[in-house]
Coordinates of C-alpha atoms and ligand atoms in Angstrom, one line a residue:
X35 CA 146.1 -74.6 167.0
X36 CA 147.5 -72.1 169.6
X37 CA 145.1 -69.0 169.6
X38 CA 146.2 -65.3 169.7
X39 CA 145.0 -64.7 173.1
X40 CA 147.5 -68.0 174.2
X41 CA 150.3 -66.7 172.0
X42 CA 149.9 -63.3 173.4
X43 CA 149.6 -64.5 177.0
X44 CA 152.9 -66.7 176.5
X45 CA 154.7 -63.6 174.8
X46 CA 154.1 -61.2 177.6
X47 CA 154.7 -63.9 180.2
X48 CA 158.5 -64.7 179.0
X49 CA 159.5 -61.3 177.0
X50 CA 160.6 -58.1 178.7
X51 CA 157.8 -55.5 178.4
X52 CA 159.7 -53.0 176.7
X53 CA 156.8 -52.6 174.4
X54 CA 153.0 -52.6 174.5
X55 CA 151.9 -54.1 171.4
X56 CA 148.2 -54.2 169.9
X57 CA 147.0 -57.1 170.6
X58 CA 147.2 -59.0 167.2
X59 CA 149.6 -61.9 166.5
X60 CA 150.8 -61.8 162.6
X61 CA 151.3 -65.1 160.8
X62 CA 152.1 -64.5 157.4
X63 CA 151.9 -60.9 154.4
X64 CA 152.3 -59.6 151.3
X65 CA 152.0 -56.4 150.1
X66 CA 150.4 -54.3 152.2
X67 CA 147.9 -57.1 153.9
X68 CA 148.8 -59.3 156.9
X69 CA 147.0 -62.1 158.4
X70 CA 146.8 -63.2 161.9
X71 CA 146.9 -66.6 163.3
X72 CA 143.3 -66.6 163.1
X73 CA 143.4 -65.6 159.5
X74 CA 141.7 -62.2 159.9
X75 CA 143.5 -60.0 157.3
X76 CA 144.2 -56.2 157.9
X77 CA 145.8 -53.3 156.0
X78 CA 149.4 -52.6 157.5
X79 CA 149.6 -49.1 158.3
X80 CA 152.5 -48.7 160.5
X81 CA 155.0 -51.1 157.6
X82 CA 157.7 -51.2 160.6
X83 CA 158.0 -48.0 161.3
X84 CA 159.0 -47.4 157.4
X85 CA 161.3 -50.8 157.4
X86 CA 158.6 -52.1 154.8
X87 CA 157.9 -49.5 152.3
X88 CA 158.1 -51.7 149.2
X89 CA 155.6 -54.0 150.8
X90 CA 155.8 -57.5 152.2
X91 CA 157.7 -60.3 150.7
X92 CA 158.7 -58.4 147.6
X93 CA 159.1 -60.4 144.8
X94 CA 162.5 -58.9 144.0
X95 CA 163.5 -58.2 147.6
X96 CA 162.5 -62.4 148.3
X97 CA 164.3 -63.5 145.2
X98 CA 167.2 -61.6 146.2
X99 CA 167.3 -63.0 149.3
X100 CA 166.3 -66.2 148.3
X101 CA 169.4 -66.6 145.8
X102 CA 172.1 -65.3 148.4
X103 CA 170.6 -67.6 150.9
X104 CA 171.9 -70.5 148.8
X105 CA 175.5 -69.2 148.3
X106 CA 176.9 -67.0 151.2
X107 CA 175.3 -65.6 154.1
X108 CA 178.0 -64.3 156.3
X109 CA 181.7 -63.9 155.4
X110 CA 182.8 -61.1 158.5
X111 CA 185.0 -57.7 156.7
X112 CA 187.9 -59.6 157.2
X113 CA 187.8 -60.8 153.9
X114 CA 185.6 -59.2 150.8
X115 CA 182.7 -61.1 149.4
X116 CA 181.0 -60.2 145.6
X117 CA 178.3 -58.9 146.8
X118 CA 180.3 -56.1 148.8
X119 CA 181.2 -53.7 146.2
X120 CA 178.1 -53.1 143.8
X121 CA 176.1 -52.3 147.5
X122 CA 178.4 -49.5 148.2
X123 CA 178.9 -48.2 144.7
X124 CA 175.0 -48.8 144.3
X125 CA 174.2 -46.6 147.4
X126 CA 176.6 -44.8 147.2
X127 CA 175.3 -43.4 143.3
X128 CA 172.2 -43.5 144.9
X129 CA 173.3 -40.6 147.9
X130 CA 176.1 -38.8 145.2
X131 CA 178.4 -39.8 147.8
X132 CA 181.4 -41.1 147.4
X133 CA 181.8 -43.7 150.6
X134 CA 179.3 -46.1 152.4
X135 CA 180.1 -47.5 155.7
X136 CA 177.3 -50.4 156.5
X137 CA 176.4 -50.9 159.6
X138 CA 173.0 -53.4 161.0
X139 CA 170.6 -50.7 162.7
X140 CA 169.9 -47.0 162.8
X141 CA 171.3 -47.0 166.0
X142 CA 174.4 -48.2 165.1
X143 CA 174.5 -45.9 162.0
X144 CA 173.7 -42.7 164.2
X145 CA 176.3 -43.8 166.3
X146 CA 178.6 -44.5 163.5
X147 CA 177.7 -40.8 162.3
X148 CA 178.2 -39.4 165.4
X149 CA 182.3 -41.2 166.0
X150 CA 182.8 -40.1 162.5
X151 CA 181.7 -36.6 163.1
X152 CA 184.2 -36.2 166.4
X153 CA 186.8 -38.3 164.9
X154 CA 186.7 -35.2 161.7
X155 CA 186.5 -32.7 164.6
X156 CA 189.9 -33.5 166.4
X157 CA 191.8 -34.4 163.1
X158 CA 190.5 -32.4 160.1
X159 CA 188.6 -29.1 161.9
X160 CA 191.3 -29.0 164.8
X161 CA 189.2 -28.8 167.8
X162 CA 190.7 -29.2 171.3
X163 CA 191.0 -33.0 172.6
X164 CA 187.5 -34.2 173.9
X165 CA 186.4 -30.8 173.4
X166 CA 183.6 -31.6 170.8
X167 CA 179.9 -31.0 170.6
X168 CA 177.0 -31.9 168.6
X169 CA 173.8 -29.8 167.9
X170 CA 170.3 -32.3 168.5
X171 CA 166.9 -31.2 168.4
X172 CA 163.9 -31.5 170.8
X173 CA 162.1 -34.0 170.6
X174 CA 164.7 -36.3 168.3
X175 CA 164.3 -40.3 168.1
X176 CA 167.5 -41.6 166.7
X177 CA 167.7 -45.1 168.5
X178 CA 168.2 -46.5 172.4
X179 CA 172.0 -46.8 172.7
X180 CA 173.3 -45.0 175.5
X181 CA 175.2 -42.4 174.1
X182 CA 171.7 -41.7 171.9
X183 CA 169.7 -41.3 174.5
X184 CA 171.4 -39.3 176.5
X185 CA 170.3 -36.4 174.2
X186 CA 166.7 -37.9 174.1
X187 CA 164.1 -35.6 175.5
X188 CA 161.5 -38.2 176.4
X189 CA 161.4 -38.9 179.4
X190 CA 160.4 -42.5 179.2
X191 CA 163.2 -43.0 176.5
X192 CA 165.7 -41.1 178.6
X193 CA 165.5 -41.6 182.2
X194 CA 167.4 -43.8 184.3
X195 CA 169.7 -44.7 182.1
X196 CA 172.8 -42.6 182.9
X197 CA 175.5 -41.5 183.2
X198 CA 174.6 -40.3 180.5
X199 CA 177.6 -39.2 177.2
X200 CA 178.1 -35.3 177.2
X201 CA 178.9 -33.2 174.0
X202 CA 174.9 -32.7 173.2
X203 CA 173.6 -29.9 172.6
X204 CA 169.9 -29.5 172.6
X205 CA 167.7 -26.7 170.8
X206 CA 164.1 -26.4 169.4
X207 CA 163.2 -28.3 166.3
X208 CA 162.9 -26.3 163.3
X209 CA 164.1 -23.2 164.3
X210 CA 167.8 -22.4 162.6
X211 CA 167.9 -19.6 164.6
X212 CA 168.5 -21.9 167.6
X213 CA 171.4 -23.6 165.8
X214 CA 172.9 -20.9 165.0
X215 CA 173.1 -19.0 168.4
X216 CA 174.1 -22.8 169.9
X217 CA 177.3 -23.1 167.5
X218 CA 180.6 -22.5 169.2
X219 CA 184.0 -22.9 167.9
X220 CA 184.1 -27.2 168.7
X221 CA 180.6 -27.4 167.7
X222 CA 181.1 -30.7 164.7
X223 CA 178.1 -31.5 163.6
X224 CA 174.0 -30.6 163.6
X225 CA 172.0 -33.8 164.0
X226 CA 168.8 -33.3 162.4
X227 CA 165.8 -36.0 161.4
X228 CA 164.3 -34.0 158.0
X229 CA 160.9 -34.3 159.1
X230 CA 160.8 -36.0 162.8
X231 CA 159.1 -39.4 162.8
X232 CA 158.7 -40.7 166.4
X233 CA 157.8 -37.7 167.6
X234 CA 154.6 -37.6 165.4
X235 CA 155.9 -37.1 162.0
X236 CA 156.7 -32.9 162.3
X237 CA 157.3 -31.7 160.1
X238 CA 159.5 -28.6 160.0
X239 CA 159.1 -25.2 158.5
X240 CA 160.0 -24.9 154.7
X241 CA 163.5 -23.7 154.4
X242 CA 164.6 -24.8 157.7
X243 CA 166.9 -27.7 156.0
X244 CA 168.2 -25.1 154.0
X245 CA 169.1 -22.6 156.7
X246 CA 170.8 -25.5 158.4
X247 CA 173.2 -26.6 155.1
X248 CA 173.8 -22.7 154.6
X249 CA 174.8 -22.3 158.5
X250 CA 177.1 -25.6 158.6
X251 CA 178.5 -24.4 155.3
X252 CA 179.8 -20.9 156.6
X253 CA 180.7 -22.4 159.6
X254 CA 182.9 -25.6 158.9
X255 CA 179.9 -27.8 160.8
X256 CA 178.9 -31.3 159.3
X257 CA 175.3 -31.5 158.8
X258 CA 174.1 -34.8 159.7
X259 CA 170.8 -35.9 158.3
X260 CA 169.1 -39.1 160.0
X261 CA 166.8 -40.2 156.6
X262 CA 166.8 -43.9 158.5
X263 CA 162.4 -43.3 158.7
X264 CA 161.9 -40.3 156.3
X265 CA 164.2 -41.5 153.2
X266 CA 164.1 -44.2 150.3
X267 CA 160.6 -43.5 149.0
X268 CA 158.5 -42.7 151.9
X269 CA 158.0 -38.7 151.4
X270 CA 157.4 -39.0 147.9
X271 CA 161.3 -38.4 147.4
X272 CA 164.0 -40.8 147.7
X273 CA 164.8 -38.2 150.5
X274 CA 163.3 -36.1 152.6
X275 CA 166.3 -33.4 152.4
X276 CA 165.6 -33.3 148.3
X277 CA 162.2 -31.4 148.9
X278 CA 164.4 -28.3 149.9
X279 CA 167.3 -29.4 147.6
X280 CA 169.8 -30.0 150.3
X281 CA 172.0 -32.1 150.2
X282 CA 173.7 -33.1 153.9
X283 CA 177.5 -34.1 154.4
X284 CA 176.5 -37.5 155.5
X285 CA 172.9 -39.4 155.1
X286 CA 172.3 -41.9 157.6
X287 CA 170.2 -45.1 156.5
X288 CA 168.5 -48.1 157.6
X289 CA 164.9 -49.3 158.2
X290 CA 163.4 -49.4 154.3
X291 CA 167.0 -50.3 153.2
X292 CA 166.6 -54.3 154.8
X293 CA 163.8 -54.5 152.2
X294 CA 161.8 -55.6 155.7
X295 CA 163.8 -59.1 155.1
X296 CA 167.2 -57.9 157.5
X297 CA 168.6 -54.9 159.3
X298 CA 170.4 -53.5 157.0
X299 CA 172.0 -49.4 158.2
X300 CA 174.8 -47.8 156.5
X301 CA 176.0 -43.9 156.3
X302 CA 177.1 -42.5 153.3
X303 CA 179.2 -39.3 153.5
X304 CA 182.7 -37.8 151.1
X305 CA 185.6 -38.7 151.2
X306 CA 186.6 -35.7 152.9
X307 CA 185.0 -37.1 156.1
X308 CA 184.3 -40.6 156.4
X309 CA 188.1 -40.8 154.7
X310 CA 189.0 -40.4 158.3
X311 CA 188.3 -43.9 159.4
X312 CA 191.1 -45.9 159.6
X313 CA 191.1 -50.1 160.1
X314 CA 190.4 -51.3 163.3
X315 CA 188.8 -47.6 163.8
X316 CA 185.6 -49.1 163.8
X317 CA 183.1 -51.8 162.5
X318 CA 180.6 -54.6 163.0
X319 CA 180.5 -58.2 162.6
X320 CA 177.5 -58.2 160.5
X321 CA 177.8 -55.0 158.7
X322 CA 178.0 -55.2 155.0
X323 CA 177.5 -58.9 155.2
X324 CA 176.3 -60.6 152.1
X325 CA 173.1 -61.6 152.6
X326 CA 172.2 -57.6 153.8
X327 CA 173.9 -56.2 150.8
X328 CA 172.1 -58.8 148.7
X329 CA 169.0 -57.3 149.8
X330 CA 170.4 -53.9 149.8
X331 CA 170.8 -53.9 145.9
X332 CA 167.9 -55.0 145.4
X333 CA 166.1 -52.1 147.6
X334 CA 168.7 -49.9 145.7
X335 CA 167.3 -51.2 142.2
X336 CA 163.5 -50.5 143.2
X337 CA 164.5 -47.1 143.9
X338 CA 166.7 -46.5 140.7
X339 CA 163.4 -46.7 139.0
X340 CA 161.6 -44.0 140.6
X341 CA 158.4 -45.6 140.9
X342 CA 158.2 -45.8 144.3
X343 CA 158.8 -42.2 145.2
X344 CA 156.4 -40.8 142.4
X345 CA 154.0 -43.3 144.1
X346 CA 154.3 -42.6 147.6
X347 CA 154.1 -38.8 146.2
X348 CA 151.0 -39.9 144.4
X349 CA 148.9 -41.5 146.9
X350 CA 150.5 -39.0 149.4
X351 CA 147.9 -36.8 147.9
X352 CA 145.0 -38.8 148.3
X353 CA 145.9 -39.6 152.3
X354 CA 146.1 -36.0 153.1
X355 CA 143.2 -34.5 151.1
X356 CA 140.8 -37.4 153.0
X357 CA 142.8 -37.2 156.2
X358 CA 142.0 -32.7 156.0
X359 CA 138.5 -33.7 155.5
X360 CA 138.3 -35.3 159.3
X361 CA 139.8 -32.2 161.0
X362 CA 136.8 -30.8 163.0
X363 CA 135.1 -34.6 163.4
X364 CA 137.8 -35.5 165.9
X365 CA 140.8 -35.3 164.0
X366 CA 142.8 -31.9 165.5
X367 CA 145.9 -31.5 162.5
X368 CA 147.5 -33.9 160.3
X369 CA 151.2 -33.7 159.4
X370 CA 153.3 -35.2 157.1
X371 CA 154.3 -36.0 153.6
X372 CA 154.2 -38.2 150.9
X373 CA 152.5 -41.5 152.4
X374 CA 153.5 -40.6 155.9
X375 CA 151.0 -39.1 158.1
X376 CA 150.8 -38.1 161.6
X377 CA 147.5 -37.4 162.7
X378 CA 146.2 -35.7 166.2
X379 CA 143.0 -37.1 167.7
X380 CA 141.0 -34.6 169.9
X381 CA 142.5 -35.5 173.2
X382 CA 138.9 -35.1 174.6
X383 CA 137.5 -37.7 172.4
X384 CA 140.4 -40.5 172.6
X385 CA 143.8 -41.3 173.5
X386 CA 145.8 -42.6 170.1
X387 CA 145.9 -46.5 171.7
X388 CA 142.4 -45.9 172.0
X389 CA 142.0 -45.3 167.8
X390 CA 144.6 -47.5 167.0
X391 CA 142.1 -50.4 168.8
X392 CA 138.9 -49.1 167.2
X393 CA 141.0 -49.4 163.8
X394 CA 142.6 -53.0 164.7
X395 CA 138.6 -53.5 165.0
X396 CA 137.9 -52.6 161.5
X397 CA 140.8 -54.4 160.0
X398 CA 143.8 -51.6 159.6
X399 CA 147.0 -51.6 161.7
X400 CA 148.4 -48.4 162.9
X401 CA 150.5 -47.0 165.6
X402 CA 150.1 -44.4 168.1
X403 CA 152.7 -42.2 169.0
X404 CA 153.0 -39.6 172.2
X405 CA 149.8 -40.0 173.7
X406 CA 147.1 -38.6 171.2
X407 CA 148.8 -39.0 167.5
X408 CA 148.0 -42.1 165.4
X409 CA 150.4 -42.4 162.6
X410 CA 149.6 -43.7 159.2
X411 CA 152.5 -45.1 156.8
X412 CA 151.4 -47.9 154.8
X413 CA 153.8 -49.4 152.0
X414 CA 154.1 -47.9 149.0
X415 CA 152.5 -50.8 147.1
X416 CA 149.2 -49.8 148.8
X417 CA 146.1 -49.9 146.3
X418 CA 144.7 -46.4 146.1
X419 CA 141.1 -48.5 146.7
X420 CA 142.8 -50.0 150.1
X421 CA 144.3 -46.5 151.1
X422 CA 140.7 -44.8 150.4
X423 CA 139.1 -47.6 152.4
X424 CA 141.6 -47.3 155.4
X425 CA 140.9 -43.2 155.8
X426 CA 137.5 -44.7 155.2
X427 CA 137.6 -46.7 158.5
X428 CA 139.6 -44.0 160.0
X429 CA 136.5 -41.9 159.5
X430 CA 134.1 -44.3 160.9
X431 CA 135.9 -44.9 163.9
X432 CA 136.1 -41.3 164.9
X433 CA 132.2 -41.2 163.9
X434 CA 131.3 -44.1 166.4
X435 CA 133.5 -42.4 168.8
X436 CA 131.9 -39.2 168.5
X437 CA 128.6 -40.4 168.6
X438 CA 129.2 -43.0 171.6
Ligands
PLP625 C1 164.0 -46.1 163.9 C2 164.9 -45.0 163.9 C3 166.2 -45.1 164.3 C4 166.8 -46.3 165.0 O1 166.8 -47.4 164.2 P1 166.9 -48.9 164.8 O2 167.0 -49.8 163.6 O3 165.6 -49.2 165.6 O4 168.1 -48.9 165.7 C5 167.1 -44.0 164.2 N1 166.6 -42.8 163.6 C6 165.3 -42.7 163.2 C7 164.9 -41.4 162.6 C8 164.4 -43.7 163.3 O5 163.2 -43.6 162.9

């Protein structure tokens, strides 16, 4: 048998290092438990950045999958395929919107958002010819495309890669008095994430989603809400906009909506707007294909019943009631909602890589994010035992560290 140390020597000797991974090598999971080549089992706490909130392998998500597999995989939108119509109309119920366009990551979704957006600028607001800006916030993660990170404010994400696409605008997150002193007459759209995942799950004052739907309102602005981490379960609501009751002009989706089997992105927006796009406008091979959409229903279904947001809101409460009790023994803040946490180690104790190792250690996988945040977001099929008992480790590690 090849051993993790050989599988992780061969990886970073023939892969671009465009990431630094924790040194585990995954073999097989279900639920929220993985096991590594070694069989050593740990508690997933990261589930792909929220691509796995109903757990791994499903049972419904597989058996989807599993049945499509045996009749139609791809078909291309040049012709329609059966499983085509009840994923948009499912989604589509699902956002109150009245029009999906599918699309494969959350890149390609913001990016569909942000064509979509211009494209109603020029021909439904009447703004001047390549005249057209968009309002982005600080510290915003919406994917690596070029034209996305040019308005990335990491440097790491950022730099480099120009020329970089013009019509940004950047302001500070969560204040809608920024927005609002940013707007000009060609201002389209405001590009907000509801609560801001990458950057260490911030999350933004209350009302500030309302401010923002109230300001685009008045002003004839689309406001753009980039659910692809926050939304379908993970806050506790099937969206993070529905804690404030807002509801934006278009949603844009992806991660959880793969079921963690396929990259599955779509936006979902009125008529009114994404009625702009024309064919040959735009697309993607593999958008809307059938073996995506066969998944997609499935998510869809899982979150028709409710159960996963009332859980995620359930055990939400347990996470950040135990995560509170380690401020003060090396934990500075903890963020978040639902089963989403972003949690700030005392820099002067240890960076976040250096917690995520101590808890790889004790048998739970999470993520670090900007130098000293771990961040915990485990699937929503998590035992309440298991989620007690990861905080648990949490605690310890922070102890040992302490006391070292
Ligand atoms: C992950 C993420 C994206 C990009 O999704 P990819 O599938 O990696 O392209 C976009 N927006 C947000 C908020 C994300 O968390």
């Amino acid at each position: 048998m090849t051993t993790s140390a050989e599988l992780i020597e061969m990886s970073e000797r023939r892969s671009a290092h465009n990431y630094h991974p924790l040194p585990v090598v995954i073999h097989e999971a279900h639920g929220a438990w993985v096991t590594d080549v070694e069989g050593k089992r740990y508690l997933d706490c990261l589930s792909g950045y929220s691509s796995l909130n109903f757990g791994h392998g499903h049972p419904k998500i597989i058996e989807a999958a599993r049945d499509q597999l045996d009749n139609l995989t791809l078909t291309s939108r040049a012709f329609y395929h059966d499983q085509f119509a009840q994923f948009c109309a499912g989604l589509g119920d699902l956002t109150g919107k009245d029009l999906i366009l599918p699309m494969n990551t959350g890149a390609e979704a913001v990016e569909t958002a942000i064509k979509v957006a211009r494209k109603w600028g020029y021909e439904v607001k009447g703004v001047e010819p390549d005249q057209a800006n968009i309002i982005v916030m600080e510290g915003n993660f919406h994917g690596r495309t070029t034209t996305i990170v040019s308005f990335s404010t990491d440097p790491e994400a950022h730099d480099n890669f120009g020329p970089y696409t013009p019509g940004f605008r950047l302001v500070p997150y969560g204040s809608a008095e920024a927005i609002r002193q940013a707007v000009d007459p060609n201002t389209v759209a405001v590009l907000v994430e509801p609560i801001q995942g990458e950057a260490g799950v911030l999350v933004p004052p209350d009302g500030y989603l309302s401010e923002i739907r109230e300001l685009c309102t008045a002003q004839g602005i689309l406001m753009i809400a980039d659910e692809v981490q926050s939304g379908l379960g993970r806050t506790g609501q099937t969206f993070a906009c529905d804690y404030e009751g807002v509801v934006p002009d278009i949603y844009v989706l992806g991660k959880a909506l793969g079921g963690g089997v396929v990259p599955v992105s779509a936006i979902a927006a009125n008529r009114d707007v994404l009625g702009i796009i024309q064919p040959g406008q735009h697309g993607s091979t593999f958008g809307g294909n059938p073996l995506a959409c066969a998944v997609g229903i499935a998510v869809i279904e899982l979150l028709n019943t409710g159960e996963f947001q009332a859980r995620a809101a359930k055990l939400g409460e347990v996470l950040h009631a135990r995560l509170r009790e380690l401020i003060g023994k090396g934990v500075v803040e903890v963020r978040g909602r639902g089963l989403w946490a972003g949690v700030d180690i005392d820099p002067e104790l240890a960076t976040g890589r250096e917690v995520s190792k101590a808890l790889m250690a004790r048998s739970v996988l999470a993520k670090d994010t900007h130098g000293s945040t771990i961040r915990l977001a485990p699937p929503i099929v998590v035992s309440e035992e298991d989620l007690v008992w990861a905080v648990n480790q949490l605690a310890d590690a922070l102890y040992e560290l302490n006391t070292a």
